[in-house]
Short mmCIF file of C-alpha atoms and ligand atoms in Angstrom, two decimals:
data_model
loop_
_atom_site.label_atom_id
_atom_site.label_comp_id
_atom_site.label_asym_id
_atom_site.label_seq_id
_atom_site.Cartn_x
_atom_site.Cartn_y
_atom_site.Cartn_z
CA MET A 265 154.69 83.27 51.29
CA ASN A 266 151.67 80.96 51.80
CA ALA A 267 151.95 77.42 53.16
CA GLU A 268 150.96 75.64 49.90
CA LYS A 269 153.65 77.34 47.90
CA LYS A 270 156.23 76.77 50.54
CA MET A 271 155.38 73.08 50.63
CA ALA A 272 155.53 72.81 46.81
CA GLU A 273 158.94 74.36 46.80
CA HIS A 274 160.06 71.85 49.34
CA ASN A 275 158.43 68.91 47.56
CA PRO A 276 161.10 66.23 47.81
CA PHE A 277 159.40 64.22 45.01
CA PRO A 278 158.84 66.87 42.32
CA GLY A 279 158.37 64.52 39.34
CA GLU A 280 155.62 62.55 41.05
CA ASN A 281 151.83 63.18 40.67
CA ASN A 282 151.36 64.11 44.32
CA THR A 283 149.42 66.95 45.90
CA GLY A 284 152.49 68.35 47.56
CA HIS A 285 151.34 67.27 50.99
CA VAL A 286 154.13 65.38 52.66
CA TRP A 287 154.27 64.06 56.19
CA ASP A 288 157.04 62.43 58.08
CA GLU A 289 159.41 63.29 55.20
CA ASN A 290 158.15 60.66 52.77
CA LEU A 291 154.44 60.00 53.37
CA ARG A 292 152.69 61.74 50.38
CA GLU A 293 149.14 62.21 49.19
CA LEU A 294 148.96 61.10 45.54
CA ASN A 295 146.59 62.61 42.98
CA ASN A 296 145.71 59.50 40.88
CA ASN A 297 142.33 58.88 39.19
CA PRO A 298 140.14 56.25 40.88
CA PRO A 299 140.31 52.78 39.27
CA SER A 300 138.23 52.42 36.08
CA TRP A 301 135.87 49.77 37.56
CA TRP A 302 134.96 52.34 40.20
CA MET A 303 134.40 55.10 37.60
CA ILE A 304 132.18 52.82 35.49
CA GLY A 305 130.10 52.01 38.53
CA PHE A 306 129.88 55.67 39.45
CA TRP A 307 128.66 56.84 36.03
CA ALA A 308 126.29 53.92 35.71
CA SER A 309 124.64 54.87 39.00
CA VAL A 310 124.38 58.52 37.90
CA ILE A 311 122.66 57.46 34.68
CA TRP A 312 120.34 55.08 36.59
CA TRP A 313 119.49 57.84 39.05
CA VAL A 314 118.63 60.38 36.30
CA GLY A 315 116.61 57.72 34.44
CA TYR A 316 114.74 56.84 37.60
CA GLY A 317 114.00 60.52 38.21
CA VAL A 318 112.50 60.84 34.74
CA LEU A 319 110.36 57.68 34.97
CA TYR A 320 109.22 57.74 38.61
CA PRO A 321 108.14 60.39 41.12
CA MET A 322 111.29 61.78 42.66
CA TRP A 323 112.13 65.48 42.78
CA PRO A 324 110.52 67.42 45.62
CA MET A 325 108.56 70.35 44.15
CA GLY A 326 106.83 72.18 46.97
CA GLN A 327 103.68 70.24 47.89
CA GLN A 328 104.27 67.26 45.59
CA PRO A 329 107.24 65.64 43.89
CA THR A 330 107.56 65.43 40.10
CA LYS A 331 105.21 62.72 38.79
CA GLY A 332 107.56 60.82 36.47
CA ILE A 333 106.53 59.96 32.91
CA LEU A 334 105.27 56.44 33.83
CA GLY A 335 102.63 57.96 36.10
CA TRP A 336 103.30 55.24 38.75
CA THR A 337 102.04 55.87 42.27
CA GLN A 338 102.03 53.66 45.35
CA ILE A 339 98.31 54.19 45.86
CA GLY A 340 97.72 53.34 42.17
CA GLU A 341 99.57 50.07 42.56
CA TYR A 342 97.52 49.29 45.68
CA LYS A 343 94.25 50.07 43.85
CA ASP A 344 95.23 47.86 40.92
CA GLY A 345 95.88 45.04 43.39
CA LEU A 346 92.48 45.58 44.97
CA LYS A 347 90.80 45.48 41.57
CA GLU A 348 92.39 42.13 40.89
CA VAL A 349 91.17 40.77 44.25
CA ASP A 350 87.66 42.16 43.61
CA ALA A 351 87.55 40.50 40.20
CA VAL A 352 88.44 37.10 41.68
CA ARG A 353 85.98 37.64 44.53
CA ALA A 354 83.14 38.66 42.19
CA GLN A 355 83.69 35.49 40.18
CA HIS A 356 83.35 33.32 43.31
CA GLU A 357 80.40 35.28 44.73
CA GLN A 358 78.58 34.95 41.42
CA LYS A 359 79.00 31.18 41.48
CA ILE A 360 77.92 30.90 45.11
CA LYS A 361 74.65 32.73 44.33
CA SER A 362 73.51 29.92 42.06
CA LEU A 363 74.54 27.03 44.33
CA ASP A 364 73.41 25.66 47.69
CA ALA A 365 75.76 25.23 50.66
CA ALA A 366 76.43 21.55 49.88
CA ALA A 367 77.50 22.44 46.32
CA VAL A 368 79.76 25.20 47.62
CA LEU A 369 81.41 22.66 49.88
CA ALA A 370 81.78 20.16 47.02
CA ASP A 371 83.62 22.61 44.73
CA PRO A 372 87.34 22.71 45.68
CA GLY A 373 87.82 26.34 44.54
CA LEU A 374 84.74 27.60 46.35
CA ARG A 375 85.56 25.55 49.42
CA GLN A 376 88.92 27.26 49.64
CA TYR A 377 87.26 30.63 49.11
CA ALA A 378 84.69 29.85 51.83
CA GLN A 379 87.52 28.91 54.15
CA ALA A 380 89.12 32.35 53.82
CA ARG A 381 85.93 34.44 53.73
CA GLY A 382 84.21 32.29 56.36
CA LYS A 383 87.03 32.87 58.79
CA VAL A 384 86.45 36.63 58.66
CA LEU A 385 82.65 36.31 58.91
CA PHE A 386 83.02 33.85 61.77
CA GLY A 387 85.27 36.31 63.61
CA ASP A 388 82.68 39.08 63.16
CA TYR A 389 79.47 37.18 63.94
CA CYS A 390 80.19 33.95 65.78
CA ALA A 391 83.49 34.03 67.66
CA ALA A 392 82.11 36.03 70.60
CA CYS A 393 80.14 32.95 71.66
CA HIS A 394 81.86 30.01 69.97
CA GLY A 395 85.50 31.14 70.29
CA SER A 396 87.68 32.33 67.41
CA GLY A 397 88.44 28.83 66.11
CA GLY A 398 85.05 27.36 67.06
CA GLN A 399 86.62 25.84 70.18
CA GLY A 400 83.61 26.86 72.27
CA ASN A 401 83.21 28.73 75.54
CA PRO A 402 81.50 27.77 78.80
CA GLY A 403 77.80 27.55 77.87
CA TYR A 404 78.48 27.69 74.11
CA PRO A 405 79.08 24.51 72.17
CA VAL A 406 82.33 23.58 70.49
CA LEU A 407 81.96 23.63 66.69
CA ALA A 408 85.40 22.24 65.95
CA ASP A 409 84.66 18.67 67.01
CA ASP A 410 82.37 16.04 65.53
CA ASP A 411 79.87 16.16 68.39
CA TRP A 412 76.64 17.79 67.28
CA LEU A 413 73.40 18.65 69.02
CA TYR A 414 71.49 19.29 65.80
CA GLY A 415 73.58 17.32 63.33
CA GLY A 416 76.83 18.21 61.60
CA GLY A 417 75.72 17.75 58.00
CA ILE A 418 76.00 20.84 55.83
CA ALA A 419 72.20 21.17 55.53
CA LYS A 420 71.74 20.99 59.33
CA ILE A 421 74.46 23.56 59.92
CA SER A 422 72.85 25.92 57.37
CA GLU A 423 69.51 25.47 59.07
CA THR A 424 71.04 26.20 62.48
CA ILE A 425 72.60 29.46 61.26
CA THR A 426 69.52 30.55 59.32
CA LEU A 427 66.81 29.81 61.90
CA GLY A 428 68.76 29.78 65.16
CA ARG A 429 68.33 27.10 67.82
CA GLN A 430 66.92 26.96 71.27
CA GLY A 431 67.21 23.63 73.05
CA ALA A 432 64.32 22.81 75.34
CA MET A 433 64.30 20.39 78.22
CA PRO A 434 61.58 20.45 80.87
CA ALA A 435 62.45 21.01 84.52
CA HIS A 436 61.93 17.87 86.58
CA VAL A 437 61.84 19.34 90.09
CA GLY A 438 58.07 18.86 90.14
CA THR A 439 57.86 15.44 88.49
CA LEU A 440 60.83 13.57 89.95
CA THR A 441 61.85 13.06 93.57
CA GLU A 442 65.27 14.26 94.67
CA GLN A 443 66.37 10.65 94.89
CA GLU A 444 65.30 9.96 91.31
CA ILE A 445 67.15 13.03 90.09
CA ASP A 446 70.28 11.80 91.93
CA GLN A 447 69.87 8.38 90.37
CA LEU A 448 69.58 9.79 86.87
CA ALA A 449 72.50 12.18 87.38
CA HIS A 450 74.63 9.20 88.51
CA MET A 451 73.56 7.32 85.43
CA VAL A 452 74.55 10.23 83.17
CA VAL A 453 77.98 10.46 84.83
CA ASN A 454 78.48 6.72 84.44
CA LEU A 455 77.51 6.85 80.77
CA SER A 456 79.87 9.79 80.14
CA GLN A 457 82.69 7.65 81.54
CA GLY A 458 81.85 4.73 79.29
CA LYS A 459 80.32 2.69 82.13
CA LYS A 460 77.00 0.88 81.97
CA ALA A 461 73.84 2.35 83.44
CA ASP A 462 72.22 0.31 86.22
CA GLU A 463 68.78 -1.13 85.54
CA PRO A 464 66.67 0.97 87.96
CA ALA A 465 68.14 4.18 86.51
CA LEU A 466 67.57 2.95 82.96
CA ALA A 467 63.97 2.17 83.84
CA LEU A 468 63.55 5.73 85.10
CA TYR A 469 65.21 7.07 81.94
CA ARG A 470 62.66 5.18 79.85
CA SER A 471 59.60 5.87 81.96
CA LYS A 472 60.21 9.54 82.76
CA GLY A 473 60.37 10.71 79.16
CA CYS A 474 64.13 11.24 78.79
CA VAL A 475 64.15 8.72 75.96
CA ALA A 476 61.83 10.88 73.86
CA CYS A 477 64.55 13.49 73.37
CA HIS A 478 67.86 11.83 74.24
CA GLY A 479 66.99 8.77 72.18
CA PRO A 480 66.81 5.07 72.99
CA ASN A 481 70.61 4.86 73.30
CA GLY A 482 71.13 8.17 75.09
CA ASP A 483 73.26 9.58 72.29
CA GLY A 484 70.68 12.23 71.37
CA VAL A 485 69.86 10.58 68.04
CA LEU A 486 66.18 9.76 67.47
CA ALA A 487 66.61 8.27 64.02
CA THR A 488 69.15 8.07 61.23
CA LEU A 489 67.91 8.55 57.67
CA PRO A 490 69.22 6.38 54.81
CA ASP A 491 71.56 9.18 53.64
CA GLY A 492 73.18 9.30 57.08
CA THR A 493 71.43 12.47 58.23
CA VAL A 494 70.49 12.29 61.91
CA MET A 495 67.22 13.42 63.41
CA THR A 496 67.52 15.13 66.79
CA VAL A 497 65.78 17.73 68.90
CA GLY A 498 69.13 19.08 70.03
CA ALA A 499 69.29 16.90 73.15
CA ALA A 500 72.85 16.38 74.30
CA ASN A 501 74.66 13.11 73.72
CA LEU A 502 74.80 11.57 77.20
CA LEU A 503 77.22 8.83 76.21
CA ASP A 504 80.33 10.89 75.55
CA GLY A 505 82.55 12.81 77.92
CA ILE A 506 81.67 16.14 76.31
CA TRP A 507 79.54 18.21 78.65
CA ARG A 508 77.22 20.72 77.11
CA PHE A 509 76.92 22.63 80.39
CA GLN A 510 79.93 23.40 82.54
CA PRO A 511 81.54 22.30 84.72
CA GLY A 512 80.03 18.88 83.91
CA GLY A 513 79.81 15.94 86.26
CA PHE A 514 77.27 14.99 88.91
CA GLU A 515 76.19 18.39 90.26
CA SER A 516 76.03 19.85 86.78
CA ALA A 517 73.84 16.99 85.53
CA LYS A 518 71.63 17.29 88.58
CA ARG A 519 71.10 20.97 87.99
CA THR A 520 70.17 20.40 84.34
CA ILE A 521 67.77 17.56 85.12
CA ALA A 522 66.10 19.48 87.95
CA ASN A 523 65.79 22.87 86.23
CA GLY A 524 65.73 21.99 82.55
CA VAL A 525 66.94 24.07 79.63
CA ASN A 526 65.44 27.40 78.52
CA GLN A 527 62.51 27.04 80.96
CA VAL A 528 60.72 30.30 81.58
CA GLY A 529 60.04 30.95 85.28
CA GLN A 530 62.75 28.47 86.36
CA PRO A 531 65.48 30.67 87.85
CA ASN A 532 68.16 27.95 87.77
CA THR A 533 67.40 26.74 84.28
CA ARG A 534 70.16 26.40 81.67
CA GLU A 535 70.20 29.05 78.99
CA ALA A 536 70.95 27.93 75.45
CA VAL A 537 70.00 30.31 72.66
CA MET A 538 71.65 30.34 69.28
CA PRO A 539 70.45 33.51 67.52
CA ALA A 540 68.83 33.30 64.06
CA PHE A 541 71.00 34.97 61.43
CA GLY A 542 68.99 34.32 58.26
CA GLN A 543 65.44 35.06 59.30
CA THR A 544 66.51 38.29 60.94
CA GLY A 545 68.51 39.39 57.89
CA LYS A 546 71.71 39.73 59.91
CA LEU A 547 73.44 37.63 57.28
CA SER A 548 72.60 37.23 53.60
CA PRO A 549 71.84 33.75 52.19
CA ASP A 550 75.24 33.75 50.46
CA GLN A 551 77.06 34.65 53.66
CA ILE A 552 75.26 31.78 55.39
CA LYS A 553 76.37 29.33 52.68
CA ILE A 554 79.96 30.48 53.15
CA LEU A 555 79.73 30.17 56.93
CA ALA A 556 78.05 26.76 56.78
CA ALA A 557 80.86 25.48 54.53
CA TYR A 558 83.41 27.03 56.89
CA VAL A 559 81.86 25.50 60.04
CA HIS A 560 81.52 22.14 58.29
CA GLN A 561 85.25 22.23 57.61
CA LEU A 562 85.91 22.89 61.30
CA GLY A 563 84.38 19.60 62.35
CA GLY A 564 81.39 18.69 60.24
CA GLY A 565 79.94 15.24 59.86
CA LYS A 566 76.51 13.75 59.38
C1 HEC B 269 74.94 34.79 71.39
C2 HEC B 269 75.79 33.66 71.29
C3 HEC B 269 75.91 32.97 69.95
C4 HEC B 269 76.30 33.52 68.76
C5 HEC B 269 76.66 34.95 68.44
C6 HEC B 269 76.35 32.42 67.81
N1 HEC B 269 75.98 31.26 68.41
FE1 HEC B 269 75.89 29.43 67.55
N2 HEC B 269 75.13 28.67 69.25
C7 HEC B 269 74.93 29.36 70.44
C8 HEC B 269 74.34 28.47 71.41
C9 HEC B 269 73.99 28.81 72.84
C10 HEC B 269 74.15 27.23 70.77
C11 HEC B 269 73.54 25.97 71.37
C12 HEC B 269 72.07 26.04 71.19
C13 HEC B 269 71.40 24.97 71.99
O1 HEC B 269 72.03 24.40 72.89
O2 HEC B 269 70.23 24.68 71.71
C14 HEC B 269 74.68 27.39 69.43
C15 HEC B 269 74.69 26.39 68.48
C16 HEC B 269 75.28 26.47 67.24
C17 HEC B 269 75.39 25.40 66.29
C18 HEC B 269 74.87 23.98 66.50
C19 HEC B 269 75.89 23.17 67.20
C20 HEC B 269 75.49 21.72 67.33
O3 HEC B 269 76.14 21.04 68.13
O4 HEC B 269 74.56 21.28 66.64
C21 HEC B 269 76.03 25.88 65.19
C22 HEC B 269 76.38 25.13 63.92
C23 HEC B 269 76.31 27.27 65.45
N3 HEC B 269 75.84 27.60 66.69
C24 HEC B 269 76.94 28.12 64.56
C25 HEC B 269 77.05 29.48 64.75
C26 HEC B 269 77.54 30.39 63.75
C27 HEC B 269 78.05 30.00 62.38
C28 HEC B 269 77.47 31.63 64.28
C29 HEC B 269 77.81 32.95 63.62
C30 HEC B 269 77.03 33.29 62.47
C31 HEC B 269 76.95 31.50 65.63
N4 HEC B 269 76.70 30.18 65.87
C32 HEC B 269 76.74 32.55 66.49
C33 HEC B 269 75.26 30.66 70.68
C34 HEC B 269 75.69 31.56 69.73
C1 HEC B 270 61.98 17.68 75.61
C2 HEC B 270 63.23 17.08 75.37
C3 HEC B 270 64.05 16.60 76.56
C4 HEC B 270 63.68 15.78 77.56
C5 HEC B 270 62.33 15.15 77.82
C6 HEC B 270 64.84 15.59 78.40
N1 HEC B 270 65.89 16.29 77.90
FE1 HEC B 270 67.75 16.39 78.69
N2 HEC B 270 68.26 17.76 77.30
C7 HEC B 270 67.46 18.17 76.27
C8 HEC B 270 68.18 19.13 75.49
C9 HEC B 270 67.64 19.83 74.25
C10 HEC B 270 69.44 19.28 76.10
C11 HEC B 270 70.60 20.09 75.61
C12 HEC B 270 70.27 21.52 75.71
C13 HEC B 270 71.01 22.33 74.70
O1 HEC B 270 72.22 22.21 74.55
O2 HEC B 270 70.31 23.09 74.07
C14 HEC B 270 69.44 18.42 77.26
C15 HEC B 270 70.50 18.31 78.14
C16 HEC B 270 70.58 17.40 79.15
C17 HEC B 270 71.70 17.23 80.04
C18 HEC B 270 72.97 18.05 80.02
C19 HEC B 270 74.09 17.28 79.41
C20 HEC B 270 75.40 18.00 79.35
O3 HEC B 270 76.23 17.54 78.58
O4 HEC B 270 75.58 19.02 80.03
C21 HEC B 270 71.38 16.22 80.87
C22 HEC B 270 72.26 15.65 81.97
C23 HEC B 270 70.07 15.75 80.53
N3 HEC B 270 69.61 16.51 79.47
C24 HEC B 270 69.42 14.69 81.11
C25 HEC B 270 68.10 14.41 80.93
C26 HEC B 270 67.35 13.41 81.67
C27 HEC B 270 67.96 12.51 82.73
C28 HEC B 270 66.08 13.45 81.25
C29 HEC B 270 64.92 12.69 81.75
C30 HEC B 270 64.53 12.94 83.12
C31 HEC B 270 66.02 14.46 80.21
N4 HEC B 270 67.26 15.00 80.04
C32 HEC B 270 64.89 14.78 79.51
C33 HEC B 270 66.20 17.75 75.97
C34 HEC B 270 65.44 16.93 76.78
#
């Protein structure tokens, strides 16, 4: 006699819908249907699952799963997304072609577009020298402040990127005595700290040609046009605490005054070369417009 049969014969609850398994004399396993809410959920999920399998890729078939009658693929969805982005981009690029950098900056939609695209271009072409947010590096000017060598108006910035820049300041080791260089360096430090220059130093500043480039006030501005555009030769503003050449201060100023900037044959000269990106074809005119608008938004001005 097998165990099942024996148990059934000894089922102490014969009228009940149990499986015949009894433990501890009265603990039984019942054979009821699951509750109807559970069955509804179960069949609904089976139907959903079959439907999904018909519509979407699902069943593994050797190399590839079944395709599903909708023909949906992940890569297809990605490509559709790309097409949408390309369409929006083409629209903006088309507009930019017919405008100059100032007009790009003036159009809110294009300005936003230039912000996004410019960030990528800036990372690829400019960040190595100017830092990823234009915060500058030792020897490379900050672009994210409103302190400009060549002017921060959109037209000046475009010109800088297109043609490049190379500041030039003569070495003064041959034309000034060491004492005069010290005097001028002291004056520059004083000015950078908001103090007044003393008269003898100012007289030197005027008579030794500094004024021709750094301007009558020492702020690097030679003239301001009626529209607010400044005229400069790229000479640093000597009145603010921002040092073009690190570490700044007395010794730094002395070195610059003595050896000049970009002076061939002057071993201790300061090097300051901003490459040309337009003339050399490294960037297209449209890319330059986008970058100029981007840089202007970092810290542009007049
Ligand atoms: C190889 C390093 C280098 C790279 C790359 C470079 N720059 Fe410059 N950039 C310089 C230097 C150096 C100067 C300062 C030139 C001077 O002192 O005469 C400068 C100056 C500038 C100025 C003028 C700042 C002012 O105060 O007037 C702007 C604007 C500028 N760069 C933008 C850019 C943009 C935009 C890019 C990318 C397309 C870029 N630079 C790439 C080195 C670089
Ligand atoms: C021919 C134009 C020219 C003349 C003349 C000239 N400078 Fe300059 N100077 C420059 C330029 C351009 C720079 C900035 C270089 C750059 O960033 O490209 C500069 C930079 C400096 C700096 C560095 C400032 C800093 O922030 O690091 C000092 C200091 C300075 N000049 C002082 C003088 C003094 C003093 C004289 C007169 C003896 C003088 N310069 C004459 C063009 C000139």
